[in-house]
Tab-separated table of C-alpha atoms and ligand atoms in Angstrom:
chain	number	residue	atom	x	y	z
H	13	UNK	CA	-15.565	-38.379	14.709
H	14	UNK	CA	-15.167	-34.393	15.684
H	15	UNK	CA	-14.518	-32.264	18.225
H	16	UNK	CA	-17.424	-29.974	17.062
H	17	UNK	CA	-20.784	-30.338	18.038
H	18	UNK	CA	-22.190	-27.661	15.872
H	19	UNK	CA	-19.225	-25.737	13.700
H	20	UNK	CA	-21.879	-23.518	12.177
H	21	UNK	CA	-22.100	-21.498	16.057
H	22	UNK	CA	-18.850	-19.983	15.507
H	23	UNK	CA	-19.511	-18.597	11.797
H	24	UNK	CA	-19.201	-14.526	11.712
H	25	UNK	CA	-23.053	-14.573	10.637
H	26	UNK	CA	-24.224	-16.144	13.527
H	27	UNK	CA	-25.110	-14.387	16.420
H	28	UNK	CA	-25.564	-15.729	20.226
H	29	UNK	CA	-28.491	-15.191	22.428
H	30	UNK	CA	-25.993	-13.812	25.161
H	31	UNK	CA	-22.774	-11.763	24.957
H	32	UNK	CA	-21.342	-12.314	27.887
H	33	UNK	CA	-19.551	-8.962	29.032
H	34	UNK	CA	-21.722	-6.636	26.484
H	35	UNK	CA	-24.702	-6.421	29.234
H	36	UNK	CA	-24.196	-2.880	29.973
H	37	UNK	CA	-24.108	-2.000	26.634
H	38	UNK	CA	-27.056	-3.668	25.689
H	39	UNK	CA	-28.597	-1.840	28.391
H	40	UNK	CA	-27.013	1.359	27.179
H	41	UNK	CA	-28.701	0.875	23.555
H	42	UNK	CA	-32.332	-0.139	25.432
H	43	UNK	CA	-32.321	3.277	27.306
H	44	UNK	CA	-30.886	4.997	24.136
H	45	UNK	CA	-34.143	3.348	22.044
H	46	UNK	CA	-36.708	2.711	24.369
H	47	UNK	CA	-38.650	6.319	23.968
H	48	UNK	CA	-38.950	5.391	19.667
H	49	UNK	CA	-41.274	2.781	21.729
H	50	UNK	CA	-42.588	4.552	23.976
H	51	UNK	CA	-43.375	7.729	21.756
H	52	UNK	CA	-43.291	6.656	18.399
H	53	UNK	CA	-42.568	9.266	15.573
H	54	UNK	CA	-41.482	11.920	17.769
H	55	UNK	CA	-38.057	11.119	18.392
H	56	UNK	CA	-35.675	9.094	16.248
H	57	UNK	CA	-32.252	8.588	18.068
H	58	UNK	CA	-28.466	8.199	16.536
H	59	UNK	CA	-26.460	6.353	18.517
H	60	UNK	CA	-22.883	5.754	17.666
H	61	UNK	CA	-20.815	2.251	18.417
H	62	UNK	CA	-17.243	2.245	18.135
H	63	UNK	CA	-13.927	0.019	19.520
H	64	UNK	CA	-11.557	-2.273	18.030
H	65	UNK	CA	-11.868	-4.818	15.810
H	66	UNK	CA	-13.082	-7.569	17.602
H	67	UNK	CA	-15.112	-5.955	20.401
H	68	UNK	CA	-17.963	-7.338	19.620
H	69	UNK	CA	-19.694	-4.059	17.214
H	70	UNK	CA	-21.081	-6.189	14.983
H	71	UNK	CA	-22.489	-8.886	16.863
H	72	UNK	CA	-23.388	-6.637	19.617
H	73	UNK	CA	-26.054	-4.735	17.457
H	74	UNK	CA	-27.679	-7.230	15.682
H	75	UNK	CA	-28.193	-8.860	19.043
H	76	UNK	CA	-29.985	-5.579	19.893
H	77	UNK	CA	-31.522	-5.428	17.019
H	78	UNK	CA	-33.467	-8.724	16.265
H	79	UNK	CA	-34.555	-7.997	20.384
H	80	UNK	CA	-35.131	-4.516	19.910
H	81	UNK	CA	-37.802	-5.349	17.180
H	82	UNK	CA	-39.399	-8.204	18.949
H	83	UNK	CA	-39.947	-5.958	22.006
H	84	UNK	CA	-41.608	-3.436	19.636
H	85	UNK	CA	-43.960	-5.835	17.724
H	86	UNK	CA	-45.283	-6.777	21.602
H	87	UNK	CA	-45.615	-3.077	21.900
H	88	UNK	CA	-47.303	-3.201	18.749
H	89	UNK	CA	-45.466	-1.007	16.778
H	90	UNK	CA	-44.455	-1.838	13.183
H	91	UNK	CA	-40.572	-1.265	13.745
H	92	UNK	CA	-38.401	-3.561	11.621
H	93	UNK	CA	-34.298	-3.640	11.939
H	94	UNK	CA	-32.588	-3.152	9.343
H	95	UNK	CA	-28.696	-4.381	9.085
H	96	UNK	CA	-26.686	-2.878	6.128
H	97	UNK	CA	-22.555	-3.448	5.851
H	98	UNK	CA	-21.469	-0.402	3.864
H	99	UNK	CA	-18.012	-1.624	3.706
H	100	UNK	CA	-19.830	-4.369	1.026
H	101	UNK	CA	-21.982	-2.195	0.041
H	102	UNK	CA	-19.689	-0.514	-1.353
H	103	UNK	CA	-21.609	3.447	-1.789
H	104	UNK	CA	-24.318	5.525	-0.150
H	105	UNK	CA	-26.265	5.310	-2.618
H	106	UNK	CA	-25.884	1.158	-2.825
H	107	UNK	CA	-26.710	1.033	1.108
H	108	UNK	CA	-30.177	2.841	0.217
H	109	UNK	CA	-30.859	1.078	-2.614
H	110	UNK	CA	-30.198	-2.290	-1.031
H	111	UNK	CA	-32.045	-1.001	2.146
H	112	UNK	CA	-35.323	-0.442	0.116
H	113	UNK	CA	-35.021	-3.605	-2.399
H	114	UNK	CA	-34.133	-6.008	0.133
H	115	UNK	CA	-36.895	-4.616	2.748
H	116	UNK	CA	-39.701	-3.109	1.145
H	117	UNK	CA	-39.831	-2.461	-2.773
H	118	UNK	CA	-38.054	-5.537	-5.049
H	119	UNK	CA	-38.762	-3.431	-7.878
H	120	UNK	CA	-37.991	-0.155	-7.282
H	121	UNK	CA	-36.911	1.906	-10.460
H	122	UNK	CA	-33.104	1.787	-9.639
H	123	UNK	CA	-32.264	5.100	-12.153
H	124	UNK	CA	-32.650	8.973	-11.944
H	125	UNK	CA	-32.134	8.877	-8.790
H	126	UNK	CA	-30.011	10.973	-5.980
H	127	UNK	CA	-29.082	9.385	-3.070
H	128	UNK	CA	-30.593	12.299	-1.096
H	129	UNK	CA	-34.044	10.838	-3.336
H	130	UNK	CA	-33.305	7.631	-2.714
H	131	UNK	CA	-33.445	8.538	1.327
H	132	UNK	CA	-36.729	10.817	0.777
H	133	UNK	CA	-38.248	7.699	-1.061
H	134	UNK	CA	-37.286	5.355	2.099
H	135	UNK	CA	-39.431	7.730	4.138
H	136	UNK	CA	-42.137	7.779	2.132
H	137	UNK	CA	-42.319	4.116	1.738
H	138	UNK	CA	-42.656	4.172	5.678
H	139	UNK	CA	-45.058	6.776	5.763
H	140	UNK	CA	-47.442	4.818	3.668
H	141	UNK	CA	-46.760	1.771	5.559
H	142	UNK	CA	-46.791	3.707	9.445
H	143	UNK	CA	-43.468	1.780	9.819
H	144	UNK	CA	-40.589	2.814	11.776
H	145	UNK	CA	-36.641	1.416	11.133
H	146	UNK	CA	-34.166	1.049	13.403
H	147	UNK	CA	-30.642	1.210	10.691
H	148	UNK	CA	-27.910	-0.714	11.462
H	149	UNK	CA	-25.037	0.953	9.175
H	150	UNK	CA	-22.066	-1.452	10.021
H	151	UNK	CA	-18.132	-0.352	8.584
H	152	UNK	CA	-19.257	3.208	7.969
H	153	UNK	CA	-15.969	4.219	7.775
H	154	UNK	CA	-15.261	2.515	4.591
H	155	UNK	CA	-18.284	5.007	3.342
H	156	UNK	CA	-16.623	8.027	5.131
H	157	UNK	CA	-13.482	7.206	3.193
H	158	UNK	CA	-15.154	7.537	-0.184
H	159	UNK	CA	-17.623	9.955	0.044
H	160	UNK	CA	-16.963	12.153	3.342
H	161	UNK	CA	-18.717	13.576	5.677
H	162	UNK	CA	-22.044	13.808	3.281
H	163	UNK	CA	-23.722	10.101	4.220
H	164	UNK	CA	-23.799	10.970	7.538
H	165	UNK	CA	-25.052	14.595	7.391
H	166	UNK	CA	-27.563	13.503	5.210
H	167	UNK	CA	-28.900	11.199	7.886
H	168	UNK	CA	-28.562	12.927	10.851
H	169	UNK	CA	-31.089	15.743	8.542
H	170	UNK	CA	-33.365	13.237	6.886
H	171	UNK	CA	-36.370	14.227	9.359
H	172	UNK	CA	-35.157	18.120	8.747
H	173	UNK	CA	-36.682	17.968	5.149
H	174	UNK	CA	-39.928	16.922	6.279
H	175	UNK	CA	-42.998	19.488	7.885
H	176	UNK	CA	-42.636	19.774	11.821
H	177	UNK	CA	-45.562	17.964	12.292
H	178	UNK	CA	-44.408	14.523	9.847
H	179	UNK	CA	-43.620	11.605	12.509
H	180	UNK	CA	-39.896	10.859	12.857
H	181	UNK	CA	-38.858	7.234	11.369
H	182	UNK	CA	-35.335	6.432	11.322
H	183	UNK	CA	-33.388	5.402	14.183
H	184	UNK	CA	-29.941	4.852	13.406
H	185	UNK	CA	-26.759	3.062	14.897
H	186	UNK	CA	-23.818	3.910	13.477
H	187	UNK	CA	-20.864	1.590	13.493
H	188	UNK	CA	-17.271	2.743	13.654
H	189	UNK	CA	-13.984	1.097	13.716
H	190	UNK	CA	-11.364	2.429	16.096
H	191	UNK	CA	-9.310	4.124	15.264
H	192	UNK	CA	-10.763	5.801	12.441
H	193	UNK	CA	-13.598	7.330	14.553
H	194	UNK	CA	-11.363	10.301	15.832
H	195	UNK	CA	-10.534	11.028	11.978
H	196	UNK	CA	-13.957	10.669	11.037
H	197	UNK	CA	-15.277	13.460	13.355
H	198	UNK	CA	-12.451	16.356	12.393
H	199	UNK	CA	-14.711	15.897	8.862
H	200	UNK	CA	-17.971	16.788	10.486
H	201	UNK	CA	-19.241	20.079	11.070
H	202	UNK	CA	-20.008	21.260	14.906
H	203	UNK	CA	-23.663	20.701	14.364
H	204	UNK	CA	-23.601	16.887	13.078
H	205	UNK	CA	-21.100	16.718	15.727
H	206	UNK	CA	-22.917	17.752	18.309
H	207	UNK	CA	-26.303	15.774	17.686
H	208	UNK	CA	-23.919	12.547	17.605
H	209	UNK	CA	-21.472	13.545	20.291
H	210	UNK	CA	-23.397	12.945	23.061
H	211	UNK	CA	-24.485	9.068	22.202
H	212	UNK	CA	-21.669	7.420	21.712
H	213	UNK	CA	-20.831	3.969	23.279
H	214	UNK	CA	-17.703	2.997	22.882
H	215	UNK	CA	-16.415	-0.813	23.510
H	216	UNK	CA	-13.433	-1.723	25.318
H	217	UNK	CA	-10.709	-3.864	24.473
H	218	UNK	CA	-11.887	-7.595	26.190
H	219	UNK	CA	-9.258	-8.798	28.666
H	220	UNK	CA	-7.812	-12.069	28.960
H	221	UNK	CA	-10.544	-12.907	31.706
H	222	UNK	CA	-13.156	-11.813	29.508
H	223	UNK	CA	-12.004	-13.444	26.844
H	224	UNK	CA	-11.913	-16.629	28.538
H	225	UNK	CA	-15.301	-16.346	29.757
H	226	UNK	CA	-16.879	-15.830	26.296
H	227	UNK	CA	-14.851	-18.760	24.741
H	228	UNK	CA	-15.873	-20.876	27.123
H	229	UNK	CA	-19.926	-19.962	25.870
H	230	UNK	CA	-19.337	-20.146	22.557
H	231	UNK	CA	-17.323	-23.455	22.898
H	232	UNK	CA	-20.571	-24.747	24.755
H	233	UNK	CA	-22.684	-24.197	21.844
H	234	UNK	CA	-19.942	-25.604	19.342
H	235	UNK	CA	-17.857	-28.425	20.704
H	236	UNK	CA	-18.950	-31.360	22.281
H	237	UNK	CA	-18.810	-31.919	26.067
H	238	UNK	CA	-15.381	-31.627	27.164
H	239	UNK	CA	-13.964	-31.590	24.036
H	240	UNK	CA	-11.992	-28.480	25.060
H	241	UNK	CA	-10.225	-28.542	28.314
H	242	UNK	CA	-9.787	-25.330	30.265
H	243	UNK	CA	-5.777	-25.410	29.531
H	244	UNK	CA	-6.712	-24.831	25.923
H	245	UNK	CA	-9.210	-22.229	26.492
H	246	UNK	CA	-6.719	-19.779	29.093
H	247	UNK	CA	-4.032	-20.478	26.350
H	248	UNK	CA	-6.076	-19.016	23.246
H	249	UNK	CA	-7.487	-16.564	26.134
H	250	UNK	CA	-4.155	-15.429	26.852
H	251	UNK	CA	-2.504	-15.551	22.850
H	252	UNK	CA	-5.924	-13.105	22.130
H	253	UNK	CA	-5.552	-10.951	25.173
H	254	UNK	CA	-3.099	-8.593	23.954
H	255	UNK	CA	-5.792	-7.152	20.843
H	256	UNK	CA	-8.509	-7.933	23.171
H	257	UNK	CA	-10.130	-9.320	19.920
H	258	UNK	CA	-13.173	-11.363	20.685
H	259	UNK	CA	-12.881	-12.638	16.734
H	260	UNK	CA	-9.044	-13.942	16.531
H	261	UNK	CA	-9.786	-15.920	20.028
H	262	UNK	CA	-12.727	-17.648	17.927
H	263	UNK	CA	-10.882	-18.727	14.927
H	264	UNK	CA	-8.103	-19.557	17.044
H	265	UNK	CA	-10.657	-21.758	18.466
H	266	UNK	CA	-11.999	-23.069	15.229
H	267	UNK	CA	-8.756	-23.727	13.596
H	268	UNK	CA	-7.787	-25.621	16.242
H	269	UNK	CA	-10.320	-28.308	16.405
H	270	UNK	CA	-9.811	-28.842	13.111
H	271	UNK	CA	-6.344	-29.594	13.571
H	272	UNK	CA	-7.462	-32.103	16.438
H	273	UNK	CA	-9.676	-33.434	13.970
H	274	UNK	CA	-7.428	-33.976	11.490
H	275	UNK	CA	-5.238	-35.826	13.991
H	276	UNK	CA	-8.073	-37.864	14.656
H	277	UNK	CA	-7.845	-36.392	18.374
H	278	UNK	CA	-10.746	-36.352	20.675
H	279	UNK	CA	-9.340	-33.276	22.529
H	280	UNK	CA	-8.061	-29.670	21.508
H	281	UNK	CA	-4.763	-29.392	23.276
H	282	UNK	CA	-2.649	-26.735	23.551
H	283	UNK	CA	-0.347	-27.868	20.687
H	284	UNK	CA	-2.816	-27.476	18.572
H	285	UNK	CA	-3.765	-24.338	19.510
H	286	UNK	CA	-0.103	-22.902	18.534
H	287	UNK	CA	-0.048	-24.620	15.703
H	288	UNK	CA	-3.545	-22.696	14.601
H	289	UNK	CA	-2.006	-19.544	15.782
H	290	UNK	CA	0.173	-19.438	12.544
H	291	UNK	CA	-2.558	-20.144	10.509
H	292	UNK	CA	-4.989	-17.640	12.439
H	293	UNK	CA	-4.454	-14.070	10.492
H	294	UNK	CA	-5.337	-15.093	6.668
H	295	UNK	CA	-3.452	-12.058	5.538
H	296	UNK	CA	-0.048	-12.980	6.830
H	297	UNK	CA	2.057	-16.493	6.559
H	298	UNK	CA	3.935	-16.411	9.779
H	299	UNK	CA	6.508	-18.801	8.041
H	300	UNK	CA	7.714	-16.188	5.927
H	301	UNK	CA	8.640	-14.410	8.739
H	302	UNK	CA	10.653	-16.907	10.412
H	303	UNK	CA	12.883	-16.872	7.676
H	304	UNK	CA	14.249	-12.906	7.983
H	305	UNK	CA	17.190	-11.860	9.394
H	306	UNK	CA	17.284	-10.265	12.738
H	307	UNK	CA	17.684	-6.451	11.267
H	308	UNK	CA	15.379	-7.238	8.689
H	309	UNK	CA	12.428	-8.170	11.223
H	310	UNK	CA	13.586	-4.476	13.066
H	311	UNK	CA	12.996	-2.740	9.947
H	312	UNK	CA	10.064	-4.705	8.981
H	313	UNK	CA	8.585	-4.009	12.847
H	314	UNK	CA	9.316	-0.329	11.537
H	315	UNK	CA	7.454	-0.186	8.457
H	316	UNK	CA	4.490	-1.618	10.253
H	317	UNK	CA	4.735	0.691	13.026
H	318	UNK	CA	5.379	3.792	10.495
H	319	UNK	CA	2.193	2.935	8.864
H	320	UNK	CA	-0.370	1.601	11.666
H	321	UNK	CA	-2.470	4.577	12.321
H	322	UNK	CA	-1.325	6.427	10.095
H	323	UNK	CA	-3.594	7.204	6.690
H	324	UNK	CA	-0.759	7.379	4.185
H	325	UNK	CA	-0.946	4.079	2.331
H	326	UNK	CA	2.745	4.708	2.438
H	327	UNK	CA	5.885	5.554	4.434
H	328	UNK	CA	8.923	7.640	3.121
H	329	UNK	CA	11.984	5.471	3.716
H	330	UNK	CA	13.319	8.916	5.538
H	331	UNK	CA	10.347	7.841	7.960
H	332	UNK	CA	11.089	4.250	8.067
H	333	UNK	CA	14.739	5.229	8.851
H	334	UNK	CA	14.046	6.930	11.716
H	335	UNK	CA	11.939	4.360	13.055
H	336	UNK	CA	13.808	1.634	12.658
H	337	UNK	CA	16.816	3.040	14.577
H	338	UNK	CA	14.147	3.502	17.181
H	339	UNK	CA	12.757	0.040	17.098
H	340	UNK	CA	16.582	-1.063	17.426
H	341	UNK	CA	17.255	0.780	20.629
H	342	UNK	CA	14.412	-0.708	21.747
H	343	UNK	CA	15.538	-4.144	21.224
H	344	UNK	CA	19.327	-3.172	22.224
H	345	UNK	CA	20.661	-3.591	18.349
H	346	UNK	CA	22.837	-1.410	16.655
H	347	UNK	CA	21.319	-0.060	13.631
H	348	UNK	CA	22.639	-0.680	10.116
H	349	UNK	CA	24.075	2.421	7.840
H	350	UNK	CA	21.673	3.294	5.060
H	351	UNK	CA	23.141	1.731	2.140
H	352	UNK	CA	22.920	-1.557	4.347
H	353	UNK	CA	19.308	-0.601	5.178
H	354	UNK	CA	18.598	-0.157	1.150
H	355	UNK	CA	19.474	-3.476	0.689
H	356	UNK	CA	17.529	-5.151	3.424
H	357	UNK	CA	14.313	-2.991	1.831
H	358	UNK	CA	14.899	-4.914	-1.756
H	359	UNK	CA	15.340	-8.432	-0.144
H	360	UNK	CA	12.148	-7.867	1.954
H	361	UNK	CA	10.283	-6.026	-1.677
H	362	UNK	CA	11.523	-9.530	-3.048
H	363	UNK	CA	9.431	-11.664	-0.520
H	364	UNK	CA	6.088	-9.857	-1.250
H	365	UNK	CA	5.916	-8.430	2.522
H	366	UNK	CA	6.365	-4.731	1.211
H	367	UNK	CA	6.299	-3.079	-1.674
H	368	UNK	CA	8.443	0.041	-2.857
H	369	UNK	CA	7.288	2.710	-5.289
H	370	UNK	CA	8.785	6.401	-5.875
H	371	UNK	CA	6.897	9.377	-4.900
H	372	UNK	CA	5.283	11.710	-7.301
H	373	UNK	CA	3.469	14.702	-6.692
H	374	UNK	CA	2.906	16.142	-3.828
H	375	UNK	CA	6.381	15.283	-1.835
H	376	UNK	CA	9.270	17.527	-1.935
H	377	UNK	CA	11.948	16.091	-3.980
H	378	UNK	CA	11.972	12.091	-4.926
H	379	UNK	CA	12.101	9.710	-2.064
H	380	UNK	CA	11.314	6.012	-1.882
H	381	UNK	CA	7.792	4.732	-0.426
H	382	UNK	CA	7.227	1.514	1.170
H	383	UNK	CA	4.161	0.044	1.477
H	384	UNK	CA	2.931	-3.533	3.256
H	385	UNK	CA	0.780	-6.342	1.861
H	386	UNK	CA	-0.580	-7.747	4.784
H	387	UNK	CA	-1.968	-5.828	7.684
H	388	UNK	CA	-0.140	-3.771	9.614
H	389	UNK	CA	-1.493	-4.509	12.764
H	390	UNK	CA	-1.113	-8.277	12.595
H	391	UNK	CA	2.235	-7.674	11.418
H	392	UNK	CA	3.437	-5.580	14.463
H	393	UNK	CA	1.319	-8.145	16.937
H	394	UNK	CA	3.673	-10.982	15.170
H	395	UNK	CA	6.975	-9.423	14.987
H	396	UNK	CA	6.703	-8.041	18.517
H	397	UNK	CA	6.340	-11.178	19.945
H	398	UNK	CA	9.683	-12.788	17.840
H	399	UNK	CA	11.636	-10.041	18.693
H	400	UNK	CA	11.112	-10.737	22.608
H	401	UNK	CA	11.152	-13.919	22.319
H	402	UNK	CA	15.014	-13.839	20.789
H	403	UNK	CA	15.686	-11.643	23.660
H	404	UNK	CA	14.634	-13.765	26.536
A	13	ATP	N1	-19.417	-10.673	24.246
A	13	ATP	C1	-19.369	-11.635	23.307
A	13	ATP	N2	-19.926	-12.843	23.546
A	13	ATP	C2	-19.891	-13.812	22.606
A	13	ATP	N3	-19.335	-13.673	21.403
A	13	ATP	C3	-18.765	-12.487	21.091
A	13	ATP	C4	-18.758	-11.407	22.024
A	13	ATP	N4	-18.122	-10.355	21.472
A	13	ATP	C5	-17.745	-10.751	20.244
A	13	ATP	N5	-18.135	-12.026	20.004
A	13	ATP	C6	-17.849	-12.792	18.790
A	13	ATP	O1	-16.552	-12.411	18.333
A	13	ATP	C7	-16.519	-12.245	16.922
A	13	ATP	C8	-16.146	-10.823	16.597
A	13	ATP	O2	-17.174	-9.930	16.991
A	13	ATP	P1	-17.696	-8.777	16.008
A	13	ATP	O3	-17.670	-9.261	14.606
A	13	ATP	O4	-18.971	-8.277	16.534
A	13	ATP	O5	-16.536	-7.687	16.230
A	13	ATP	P2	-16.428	-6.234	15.592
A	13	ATP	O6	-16.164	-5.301	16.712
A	13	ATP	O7	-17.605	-5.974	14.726
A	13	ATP	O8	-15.095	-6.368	14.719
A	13	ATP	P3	-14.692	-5.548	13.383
A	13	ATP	O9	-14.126	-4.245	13.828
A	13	ATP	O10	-13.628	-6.388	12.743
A	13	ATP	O11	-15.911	-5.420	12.529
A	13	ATP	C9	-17.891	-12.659	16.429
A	13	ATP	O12	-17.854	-14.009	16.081
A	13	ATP	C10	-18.779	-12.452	17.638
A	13	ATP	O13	-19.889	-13.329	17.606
A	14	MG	MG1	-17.836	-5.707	12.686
């Protein structure tokens, strides 16, 4: 016997006919869209979509997607969506490629080509066809970080190239994690800028409330009837509510029912539930934290913190230093003297958390750099919550 119902509902790849608390956004995209529909070829909008992770990006437009093309085909227009992950993708180039292969041509010669080509081909593959895309380009920052600014200027231009009179084609939604969007847009010039600025739609952190309310649907579609009593949904509600990530309340969920299972329970109680929260960031065993010394987690808490938003993959112990005597006010501890502080740094290099390098070039001088293993987010989220807890 399970708890689940129908486990495959809460996969990443699967995505619900509702998002509860995304309405106005979805409304926000339809009025972005709707004239590609109702004047096709002569307008072909971008429309950014940013937030944290977890807020639903993803799911959010491939939701508008799939209904975005169905509308069109009753309009009968030959629109197809078109979802590419660039993060996997891995290159501008690949997304194009993949784009055409996957969509339209299985055989498309693959070499001699540009990128900038590649994009001119796509066209002309729709101009032959009278087709119109609507591009999904999910984790473009991961394309940003490679290749700049140049993906996305070439897009914003592709219907530039073409005589005034050739129908416009490509409607894209771009896809931004937060907080990289800010960095993103210091690389583009004023006029990419401004034909993006002014579409942007950016989604909020969800609240506990929120969070509650789409656990509850999902958990409808996945568990069996009553399988998951409202105790256990505001706890994993409440243990998400501080990322406001719509993702790490799900696998919570998941991971708990199949600890109940494995217990041969019929219910998901809260017990389970914090014993899935160790389990629930794959990047980072919780029990290895358990194990540090109080000044240790403090300077840990300060590495993360030194490095979260920050886009050094790593901190000068200088830096860290400071920080950490910071991060012990904070938690009304008297900071350790540096040669104490060195030590601490090799015992946590020893446990795999961080790892320590010295600079080269490009840093006055030689100074130690730390760097973390697991993510820094998570790690801050986690330590956080020990460090308070000790207090209370
Ligand atoms: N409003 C919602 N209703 C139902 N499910 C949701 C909602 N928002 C998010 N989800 C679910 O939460 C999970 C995370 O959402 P999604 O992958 O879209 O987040 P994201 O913003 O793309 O995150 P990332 O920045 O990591 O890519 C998915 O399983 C998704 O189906
Ligand atoms: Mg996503």
């Amino acid at each position: 016997v399970s708890v689940f119902k129908d486990e495959s509902k809460l996969s990443l790849d699967y995505v619900p006919p509702r998002l509860p608390h995304r309405d106005q956004e979805l409304k926000s995209l339809a009025s972005h869209f709707r004239s590609v529909i109702e004047n096709p070829g002569n307008v072909a909008p971008k429309v950014i979509i940013t937030g944290n992770i977890g807020t639903g990006k993803t799911v959010l437009s491939k939701r508008f997607g799939e209904d975005f093309q169905k509308y069109a085909k009753k309009k009968n227009l030959n629109l197809k969506y078109i979802y590419a992950n660039c993060r996997e993708s891995g290159s501008f180039f690949n997304v194009i490629k993949n784009i055409i292969i996957q969509n339209y041509e299985p055989t498309l010669p693959q070499r001699g080509y540009s990128s900038k080509e590649l994009l001119n081909n796509f066209m002309r593959i729709l101009d032959k066809k009278n087709s119109y895309a609507l591009l999904v380009l999910d984790e473009l920052e991961a394309l940003v970080k490679k290749e700049g600014s140049d993906p996305i200027f070439s897009l914003t231009r592709i219907h530039e190239t073409r005589p005034p009179n050739a129908p416009q084609r490509i409607s894209i939604i771009f896809i931004f994690r937060e907080p990289e969007r800010e960095r993103i847009f210091k690389l583009l010039d004023k006029s990419t800028l401004s034909t993006l600025g002014h579409s942007i739609i950016n989604l909020e952190k969800y609240t506990s409330k929120q969070l509650e309310e789409i656990l509850d649907y999902r958990i409808q579609e996945a568990f069996k009837e009553n399988a998951v009593p409202m105790e256990t949904i505001k706890l994993i509600a409440d243990l998400s509510a501080p990322f406001g990530d719509a993702r790490f309340a799900i696998e919570l969920c998941w991971i708990a029912g199949k600890i109940a299972d494995s217990q041969y329970e019929p219910k998901v109680l809260p017990e389970h539930v914090r014993k899935a929260q160790m389990r629930a960031h794959p990047s980072l065993r919780i029990e290895d934290l358990r194990f540090l010394s109080l000044h240790e987690k403090l300077l840990l808490l300060a590495i993360s913190r030194q490095l979260r938003g920050c886009e050094d993959a790593y901190a000068s112990i200088g830096d860290v230093e400071e920080t950490y005597r910071v991060v012990s006010e904070e938690f009304n501890e008297k900071p350790r003297a540096h040669t104490q502080i060195w030590k601490y740094i090799q015992s946590l290099s020893a446990t795999g958390l961080i790892s320590t390098k010295v600079s080269g070039k490009g840093y006055r001088g030689k100074t130690t750099l730390i760097g973390l293993y697991v993510s820094s987010e998570n790690l801050e989220a986690e330590l956080s919550r020990m460090l308070r807890m000790r207090k209370k």
